[in-house]
XYZ file of N, CA and C in Angstrom:
393
model
N 2.800 42.148 -19.824
C 3.434 41.266 -18.882
C 3.691 42.065 -17.594
N 2.853 41.871 -16.576
C 2.403 41.979 -15.592
C 3.517 41.102 -14.565
N 4.443 40.831 -13.824
C 5.256 40.697 -13.251
C 4.366 39.274 -11.779
N 3.706 40.142 -11.187
C 2.676 39.680 -9.817
C 1.966 38.784 -10.384
N 1.263 39.539 -12.063
C 0.247 38.980 -11.622
C 0.288 37.544 -12.630
N 1.623 36.985 -13.450
C 1.438 36.376 -13.868
C 2.263 35.165 -12.787
N 3.144 35.517 -11.732
C 2.658 35.163 -10.721
C 1.451 34.462 -10.153
N 1.212 34.570 -9.829
C -0.728 35.126 -8.976
C -1.056 33.794 -9.686
N -1.272 34.006 -11.506
C -2.392 33.142 -12.006
C -0.987 32.119 -11.938
N -0.176 31.431 -12.428
C 0.344 30.198 -12.317
C 0.459 29.877 -11.193
N -0.221 29.913 -9.800
C 0.013 29.699 -8.393
C -1.287 28.594 -8.841
N -2.234 29.558 -8.963
C -3.510 29.489 -9.473
C -3.711 28.074 -10.471
N -2.925 28.389 -11.476
C -2.975 26.857 -12.448
C -2.610 25.216 -11.867
N -1.853 25.952 -10.819
C -0.705 24.671 -9.865
C -1.924 24.180 -8.816
N -2.720 23.626 -8.880
C -3.823 23.747 -7.915
C -3.641 21.939 -7.275
N -2.712 21.781 -6.965
C -2.839 20.213 -6.439
C -2.687 20.307 -4.885
N -3.656 19.170 -4.292
C -4.205 18.944 -3.478
C -3.036 18.630 -2.428
N -2.939 19.043 -1.431
C -1.719 19.253 -0.167
C -1.168 19.679 -0.797
N -0.679 20.781 -1.031
C 0.718 20.883 -1.711
C 0.589 22.889 -1.575
N 1.173 23.153 -0.789
C 1.533 24.434 -0.202
C 2.248 25.480 -2.036
N 1.379 25.916 -2.786
C 2.348 27.096 -3.345
C 2.459 28.341 -3.230
N 3.549 28.835 -3.559
C 3.864 30.296 -2.960
C 4.478 30.636 -3.900
N 3.405 31.954 -4.544
C 3.731 33.134 -5.371
C 5.071 34.318 -5.524
N 5.780 33.838 -3.980
C 6.708 34.651 -3.879
C 7.576 34.048 -2.739
N 8.913 34.225 -2.620
C 9.883 33.630 -2.470
C 9.305 33.357 -0.428
N 8.815 32.371 0.020
C 9.028 32.659 1.186
C 9.853 32.098 2.060
N 9.726 32.626 3.553
C 11.208 32.929 4.254
C 11.344 30.747 4.561
N 10.602 30.268 4.487
C 10.647 28.936 5.174
C 9.872 28.168 4.465
N 10.163 27.137 3.976
C 9.531 26.146 3.174
C 9.163 24.908 3.813
N 7.788 24.394 3.879
C 7.824 23.116 4.132
C 7.269 21.868 3.553
N 8.243 21.351 3.094
C 7.425 20.579 1.617
C 5.884 19.758 2.130
N 6.117 19.005 0.955
C 5.819 18.935 -0.312
C 5.131 20.854 -0.692
N 6.098 21.650 -1.421
C 5.500 22.651 -1.839
C 6.007 22.930 -2.872
N 5.457 23.888 -3.806
C 5.822 24.639 -5.193
C 6.624 26.379 -4.818
N 7.671 26.754 -5.472
C 7.454 27.801 -5.642
C 7.651 28.888 -6.677
N 6.982 29.676 -7.218
C 7.057 30.301 -7.917
C 8.041 31.011 -8.271
N 9.439 31.332 -9.332
C 10.424 32.305 -9.005
C 9.952 33.308 -9.267
N 11.142 34.437 -9.451
C 10.491 35.874 -10.132
C 11.700 35.716 -12.006
N 10.525 36.343 -12.084
C 10.351 36.677 -14.115
C 11.574 37.467 -14.003
N 12.542 36.586 -15.076
C 13.317 37.562 -15.987
C 13.078 37.074 -17.036
N 13.318 38.954 -18.033
C 12.552 39.334 -18.592
C 13.233 40.004 -19.878
N 12.937 39.527 -21.194
C 13.584 40.649 -22.246
C 12.702 41.073 -23.419
N 12.534 42.452 -23.251
C 11.476 43.278 -24.005
C 12.012 43.128 -25.497
N 10.566 43.929 -25.951
C 11.167 44.054 -27.379
C 11.972 43.437 -28.591
N 11.438 42.508 -28.979
C 11.973 41.476 -29.286
C 11.272 41.091 -30.801
N 10.253 42.313 -31.071
C 9.884 42.246 -32.145
C 9.748 43.882 -32.053
N 10.166 44.881 -33.495
C 10.050 45.917 -33.703
C 8.436 46.778 -33.105
N 9.089 47.728 -31.704
C 8.155 49.003 -31.437
C 6.709 47.922 -30.552
N 8.048 47.654 -30.006
C 7.000 46.763 -28.638
C 6.314 45.753 -28.959
N 6.133 44.882 -29.940
C 5.429 44.175 -31.064
C 5.792 42.570 -29.993
N 6.466 42.252 -28.898
C 6.514 41.282 -28.089
C 7.887 41.135 -27.480
N 7.558 40.469 -25.769
C 8.330 40.407 -24.581
C 8.262 38.595 -24.423
N 9.192 38.207 -23.809
C 9.195 36.800 -23.681
C 10.132 36.864 -22.137
N 9.918 36.230 -21.267
C 10.183 36.254 -19.382
C 10.454 34.370 -19.085
N 11.308 34.591 -18.444
C 11.742 33.186 -17.867
C 11.241 33.287 -16.613
N 11.028 31.365 -15.654
C 10.320 31.891 -14.510
C 11.259 30.303 -13.900
N 11.245 29.862 -13.267
C 11.409 29.119 -12.577
C 10.731 28.799 -11.678
N 10.303 27.811 -12.318
C 9.205 27.350 -10.839
C 9.600 25.605 -10.247
N 10.218 25.213 -8.618
C 10.250 24.895 -7.723
C 9.274 23.656 -7.512
N 9.440 22.521 -7.902
C 8.894 21.808 -7.115
C 10.205 21.403 -5.854
N 9.188 21.452 -4.490
C 10.064 20.749 -3.708
C 9.545 19.550 -2.855
N 9.606 18.038 -3.228
C 9.074 17.228 -2.270
C 9.453 16.813 -1.160
N 10.636 16.695 -0.814
C 10.698 16.532 0.959
C 12.263 15.872 1.543
N 12.583 15.351 2.094
C 14.009 14.777 2.754
C 14.902 13.940 1.593
N 15.939 13.790 0.815
C 16.586 13.011 0.259
C 15.799 11.620 0.312
N 15.651 11.385 1.630
C 16.442 9.383 2.070
C 14.711 9.347 2.367
N 13.752 10.020 1.380
C 11.945 9.803 1.969
C 11.859 10.031 0.354
N 11.458 8.040 0.289
C 10.799 7.349 -1.407
C 10.158 7.842 -1.428
N 8.568 8.658 -0.640
C 7.686 8.776 -1.394
C 7.429 10.398 -1.163
N 9.574 11.119 -1.473
C 9.492 12.896 -1.897
C 10.135 11.884 -3.463
N 10.269 11.309 -3.702
C 10.581 10.647 -4.971
C 9.863 10.630 -5.815
N 8.832 9.761 -4.511
C 7.540 9.043 -5.600
C 6.917 10.551 -6.075
N 6.266 10.999 -5.254
C 5.895 12.940 -5.481
C 6.193 12.744 -6.851
N 7.645 13.094 -6.604
C 8.848 14.156 -8.298
C 8.157 13.799 -9.400
N 8.694 12.437 -9.063
C 8.255 11.276 -10.312
C 6.829 11.644 -11.193
N 5.171 11.701 -9.524
C 4.181 11.799 -10.597
C 4.244 13.283 -11.264
N 4.796 14.305 -10.603
C 4.407 15.398 -10.801
C 5.342 15.738 -12.696
N 6.654 15.069 -12.407
C 7.176 15.050 -13.827
C 6.468 14.874 -15.304
N 5.333 14.075 -15.159
C 5.176 13.173 -15.994
C 4.896 14.261 -16.941
N 4.883 14.762 -19.077
C 4.505 15.414 -18.973
C 2.648 15.742 -19.580
N 2.092 14.466 -18.805
C 0.393 14.366 -19.249
C 0.049 13.708 -18.015
N -0.786 13.982 -17.236
C -1.932 13.568 -16.665
C -2.351 14.406 -15.669
N -2.412 14.137 -14.788
C -3.423 15.108 -13.000
C -2.619 15.419 -12.870
N -1.734 14.938 -12.030
C -0.426 15.784 -11.534
C 0.715 16.509 -12.352
N 0.613 16.215 -13.599
C 1.970 16.908 -13.853
C 1.836 18.619 -13.687
N 3.097 18.606 -13.682
C 3.481 20.735 -13.482
C 3.172 21.032 -15.052
N 4.264 20.173 -16.332
C 3.894 20.151 -17.826
C 2.439 21.043 -17.656
N 1.652 20.292 -17.311
C 0.234 20.107 -18.086
C -0.659 21.069 -17.677
N -0.733 21.624 -16.569
C -0.861 22.212 -15.774
C -0.837 23.957 -15.504
N 0.423 24.242 -16.417
C 0.559 25.024 -16.233
C 0.156 25.506 -18.144
N 1.157 24.454 -18.421
C -0.152 24.597 -20.184
C -1.724 24.875 -20.625
N -2.116 24.327 -19.260
C -3.598 23.750 -19.766
C -4.314 25.371 -20.886
N -3.871 26.561 -19.525
C -4.395 28.028 -20.441
C -3.178 28.624 -20.551
N -3.757 28.430 -22.391
C -2.006 29.445 -22.293
C -1.714 30.542 -22.482
N -3.152 31.486 -22.256
C -3.096 32.415 -21.372
C -2.387 33.128 -20.356
N -2.096 32.078 -19.465
C -1.698 31.783 -17.841
C -3.111 32.711 -17.504
N -4.684 32.701 -17.657
C -5.220 33.582 -16.850
C -4.870 34.827 -17.831
N -4.490 35.056 -18.599
C -4.698 36.599 -19.785
C -3.360 37.143 -19.429
N -2.859 36.706 -18.406
C -1.409 37.541 -18.392
C -0.522 37.477 -19.386
N -0.838 36.605 -20.345
C 0.441 36.206 -21.503
C -0.369 36.279 -23.005
N 0.847 36.090 -23.535
C 0.104 35.395 -24.534
C 0.163 34.112 -25.017
N 1.438 33.607 -24.477
C 1.282 32.042 -24.590
C 2.432 31.212 -23.805
N 1.984 30.082 -23.523
C 3.384 29.565 -22.655
C 4.404 28.569 -22.757
N 4.877 28.156 -21.885
C 5.655 26.369 -22.323
C 6.071 26.416 -21.292
N 6.088 25.244 -21.287
C 7.125 24.835 -20.438
C 8.475 23.746 -20.676
N 9.647 24.248 -20.778
C 10.806 24.383 -21.570
C 10.986 22.331 -21.293
N 11.672 23.022 -19.501
C 12.675 21.618 -19.249
C 12.390 21.420 -17.955
N 12.526 20.263 -17.006
C 12.497 20.647 -16.249
C 14.083 19.266 -15.683
N 14.680 20.328 -14.378
C 16.060 19.707 -14.453
C 15.804 19.755 -12.862
N 16.920 18.019 -12.471
C 16.827 17.524 -10.065
C 17.577 18.845 -10.340
N 17.594 19.275 -9.173
C 17.708 19.842 -7.722
C 18.183 19.454 -6.443
N 19.278 20.148 -5.752
C 19.406 19.646 -4.297
C 19.201 21.370 -3.461
N 18.323 21.387 -2.967
C 17.522 22.356 -1.891
C 18.481 21.557 -0.437
N 18.837 22.772 -0.102
C 18.724 23.041 1.593
C 17.971 24.191 1.635
N 17.295 23.375 3.646
C 16.017 24.275 4.316
C 16.486 23.906 5.396
N 16.941 24.667 6.429
C 16.833 24.658 7.754
C 17.941 23.722 7.672
N 18.899 22.680 7.237
C 20.069 22.210 7.537
C 19.499 20.567 6.808
N 18.309 20.383 6.166
C 18.140 19.485 5.860
C 18.041 19.323 4.205
N 18.977 18.679 3.503
C 19.213 18.423 2.151
C 17.387 18.322 2.036
N 17.071 18.461 0.780
C 15.488 18.371 -0.031
C 15.334 17.162 -1.817
N 15.186 16.893 -1.854
C 14.649 16.310 -3.575
C 14.645 17.764 -3.930
N 14.252 18.317 -4.836
C 13.149 19.335 -6.172
C 13.500 18.805 -7.151
N 12.602 18.999 -8.250
C 12.990 19.863 -9.219
C 12.116 21.593 -10.072
N 13.664 21.338 -10.782
C 13.436 22.649 -11.077
C 13.021 23.176 -12.533
N 11.423 23.522 -13.392
C 10.755 23.664 -13.692
C 10.829 25.301 -14.834
N 11.522 25.628 -16.210
C 11.928 26.170 -16.687
C 10.820 26.427 -17.405
N 10.102 28.046 -17.124
C 9.010 28.554 -17.850
C 8.778 29.261 -18.640
N 8.712 29.264 -20.390
C 9.138 30.198 -20.758
C 6.882 30.955 -21.332
N 7.548 32.279 -21.296
C 6.363 32.926 -20.887
C 6.170 33.704 -22.484
N 5.675 33.962 -23.435
C 5.304 35.260 -24.261
C 4.386 36.509 -24.436
N 4.383 37.521 -24.309
C 3.681 38.619 -24.246
C 3.858 39.367 -24.992
């Protein structure tokens, strides 16, 4: 499992029109945006390099907390299925472009982020990668 390759493939999988997707953490974020975080990796879960797992957070940043459209956008990507579903997009190719053995979007948690002093609505999707 090569972290940069996994992030590149996740970026390609999350192809929502009009949404910026970053596979590295950007200096400035202009919402709506998706940021794929750094991987945390557990090696050797099975003897002799039999299996590794990794976790990565995918942040979906919608916009200002007071913006109703931002909340509506988050509601649309939070669904378990559908054209805008982050879970569906990530899990559509279980190998994430051949970079892992399988993938699972485990949970989504609401978070508030500050960017340039502005509070933003966001969700953190917890993704588990097996490889």
